[in-house]
């Protein structure tokens, strides 16, 4: 390698340039990309090593920082007594939702256009996620109305909803219904009963 460098010193510049042009003409796209990337990276490190460090330092502080509560107050979750009748599979499925209380349902208050408030029920609450369990997804007028009420109250409180369904087939039905109703603030996941 040293001998090659010494021999290159004795070679006239005109010959070296013609050899480099010949090597570029016969290079593959991969070789050209590798040379361009290496040159650009070396140039960036040579010109601004301090800028690279300055850029990563605030990002590290941001990564280590704790999230602030933000400009929006946390939502007021109220609990109301819920009577689903006897011990049924649907009742057991709803009562085992994350953050659920057996025999009670979390509600969020929805503000209507006339200024009045109405409660919207869910099955559980965990952090910024409100959970509603569905044993069976139904595409009926009352189910579509409930979907729109839930989406509206979630948007008002800046929350994300999660529908939990028992099977992948029910998940597909739920996703089709959400897409058809143009609801984007509710996610769907499969949770076995």
Coordinates of C-alpha atoms in Angstrom, one line a residue:
X1 CA 0.0 0.0 0.0
X2 CA 2.9 2.4 0.8
X3 CA 4.6 1.4 -2.4
X4 CA 1.5 2.3 -4.3
X5 CA 1.3 5.7 -2.7
X6 CA 5.0 6.4 -3.5
X7 CA 4.5 5.3 -7.1
X8 CA 1.5 7.5 -7.4
X9 CA 3.6 10.5 -6.4
X10 CA 5.9 9.8 -9.3
X11 CA 3.0 9.5 -11.8
X12 CA 2.1 12.7 -13.6
X13 CA -1.3 14.3 -12.7
X14 CA -2.5 14.0 -16.3
X15 CA -2.1 10.2 -16.1
X16 CA -3.8 10.0 -12.7
X17 CA -6.8 12.0 -13.9
X18 CA -7.2 9.9 -17.0
X19 CA -7.1 6.7 -14.8
X20 CA -9.7 8.2 -12.5
X21 CA -11.9 9.1 -15.4
X22 CA -11.5 5.6 -16.8
X23 CA -12.4 4.1 -13.4
X24 CA -15.5 6.2 -13.1
X25 CA -16.6 5.3 -16.6
X26 CA -16.3 1.6 -15.8
X27 CA -17.8 1.8 -12.2
X28 CA -21.1 0.2 -11.3
X29 CA -23.9 2.3 -9.8
X30 CA -23.2 0.7 -6.4
X31 CA -19.5 1.8 -6.5
X32 CA -20.6 5.3 -7.5
X33 CA -23.1 5.4 -4.7
X34 CA -20.6 4.1 -2.1
X35 CA -18.0 6.7 -3.2
X36 CA -20.5 9.6 -3.1
X37 CA -21.8 8.6 0.3
X38 CA -18.4 8.2 1.8
X39 CA -17.3 11.5 0.4
X40 CA -20.4 13.4 1.6
X41 CA -20.1 11.8 5.1
X42 CA -16.4 12.7 5.4
X43 CA -17.0 16.2 4.2
X44 CA -19.9 16.7 6.7
X45 CA -17.8 15.5 9.6
X46 CA -14.8 17.6 8.5
X47 CA -16.8 20.8 8.0
X48 CA -19.1 20.7 11.0
X49 CA -18.3 18.2 13.8
X50 CA -19.5 20.6 16.4
X51 CA -22.8 21.0 14.6
X52 CA -23.4 17.3 14.6
X53 CA -22.7 17.1 18.3
X54 CA -24.9 20.2 19.0
X55 CA -27.7 18.6 17.1
X56 CA -27.7 15.3 19.1
X57 CA -27.2 16.9 22.5
X58 CA -30.7 18.6 22.7
X59 CA -32.3 15.5 21.3
X60 CA -30.7 13.5 24.1
X61 CA -32.0 15.9 26.7
X62 CA -35.5 15.8 25.0
X63 CA -35.4 12.0 25.2
X64 CA -34.5 12.0 28.9
X65 CA -37.1 14.7 29.8
X66 CA -40.4 13.7 31.4
X67 CA -43.5 14.6 29.5
X68 CA -45.2 17.7 30.7
X69 CA -49.0 17.6 31.5
X70 CA -49.6 19.9 28.4
X71 CA -52.0 22.7 27.9
X72 CA -55.1 20.5 28.2
X73 CA -56.3 19.4 31.6
X74 CA -56.8 15.7 32.1
X75 CA -60.3 14.5 31.3
X76 CA -62.9 14.1 34.0
X77 CA -63.9 10.5 34.2
X78 CA -67.0 9.8 36.1
X79 CA -68.3 6.4 37.1
X80 CA -72.0 5.4 37.0
X81 CA -73.7 2.3 38.1
X82 CA -74.4 0.0 35.2
X83 CA -76.9 -2.8 35.2
X84 CA -76.3 -5.4 32.6
X85 CA -78.5 -8.0 34.2
X86 CA -77.4 -11.4 35.3
X87 CA -73.9 -12.8 34.9
X88 CA -73.7 -13.2 31.1
X89 CA -70.7 -13.7 28.9
X90 CA -71.0 -10.1 27.6
X91 CA -71.1 -8.8 31.2
X92 CA -68.0 -10.8 32.2
X93 CA -66.2 -9.6 29.0
X94 CA -67.0 -5.9 29.7
X95 CA -66.1 -6.2 33.4
X96 CA -62.6 -7.5 32.6
X97 CA -61.6 -4.5 30.4
X98 CA -58.4 -2.7 31.5
X99 CA -59.3 -0.1 34.2
X100 CA -62.9 -1.4 34.5
X101 CA -64.9 -1.6 37.7
X102 CA -67.4 -4.4 37.9
X103 CA -70.9 -3.1 37.9
X104 CA -69.8 0.5 37.0
X105 CA -69.1 2.2 33.7
X106 CA -66.8 5.2 33.0
X107 CA -68.4 8.1 31.3
X108 CA -67.2 11.2 29.5
X109 CA -69.5 14.2 29.2
X110 CA -70.2 15.2 25.6
X111 CA -71.1 18.8 24.9
X112 CA -73.8 19.1 22.3
X113 CA -74.2 22.1 19.8
X114 CA -76.9 23.7 22.0
X115 CA -74.5 23.7 25.0
X116 CA -76.2 20.8 26.9
X117 CA -74.1 17.9 28.2
X118 CA -74.8 14.2 27.8
X119 CA -72.9 11.2 29.1
X120 CA -71.2 8.7 26.8
X121 CA -70.4 5.3 28.4
X122 CA -67.4 3.1 27.9
X123 CA -66.2 -0.1 29.6
X124 CA -62.7 0.9 30.8
X125 CA -60.1 3.7 31.0
X126 CA -56.3 3.5 31.0
X127 CA -54.2 6.6 30.7
X128 CA -55.1 8.5 27.6
X129 CA -57.1 5.5 26.2
X130 CA -60.8 4.9 26.7
X131 CA -61.7 1.3 26.1
X132 CA -65.0 -0.1 24.9
X133 CA -65.5 -3.9 24.6
X134 CA -67.7 -5.4 21.9
X135 CA -68.5 -9.0 22.0
X136 CA -70.1 -8.6 18.5
X137 CA -69.8 -5.7 16.1
X138 CA -73.1 -4.8 14.6
X139 CA -73.7 -2.5 11.6
X140 CA -77.1 -1.2 12.7
X141 CA -78.5 2.4 13.1
X142 CA -78.1 2.3 16.9
X143 CA -74.6 1.0 16.7
X144 CA -73.6 3.7 14.2
X145 CA -75.1 6.4 16.4
X146 CA -73.1 5.0 19.4
X147 CA -69.9 5.0 17.3
X148 CA -70.4 8.7 16.3
X149 CA -71.2 9.7 19.9
X150 CA -68.0 8.0 21.1
X151 CA -65.9 9.5 18.4
X152 CA -67.3 13.0 19.1
X153 CA -66.7 12.8 22.9
X154 CA -63.2 11.4 22.3
X155 CA -62.4 14.4 20.0
X156 CA -63.8 16.9 22.5
X157 CA -61.5 15.5 25.3
X158 CA -58.5 14.8 22.9
X159 CA -58.4 11.1 23.7
X160 CA -58.0 7.9 21.7
X161 CA -60.6 5.1 21.9
X162 CA -59.9 1.4 21.7
X163 CA -62.5 -1.1 20.8
X164 CA -61.6 -4.6 22.1
X165 CA -63.2 -7.5 20.2
X166 CA -62.9 -11.3 20.8
X167 CA -61.9 -12.5 17.3
X168 CA -60.0 -11.4 14.2
X169 CA -63.2 -11.6 12.2
X170 CA -64.9 -9.1 14.5
X171 CA -61.9 -6.9 14.2
X172 CA -62.3 -6.8 10.4
X173 CA -65.9 -6.0 10.7
X174 CA -65.1 -3.2 13.2
X175 CA -62.4 -1.7 10.9
X176 CA -64.8 -1.7 8.0
X177 CA -67.4 0.1 10.0
X178 CA -64.9 2.7 11.3
X179 CA -63.7 3.3 7.8
X180 CA -67.2 3.6 6.4
X181 CA -68.1 6.1 9.1
X182 CA -64.8 8.0 8.6
X183 CA -63.8 7.6 12.3
X184 CA -60.1 8.0 12.9
X185 CA -59.8 8.3 16.7
X186 CA -60.8 4.8 17.6
X187 CA -58.5 1.8 17.2
X188 CA -59.4 -1.9 17.3
X189 CA -57.6 -4.8 18.9
X190 CA -58.4 -8.5 19.6
X191 CA -58.7 -9.5 23.2
X192 CA -59.9 -13.0 23.9
X193 CA -62.8 -13.3 26.4

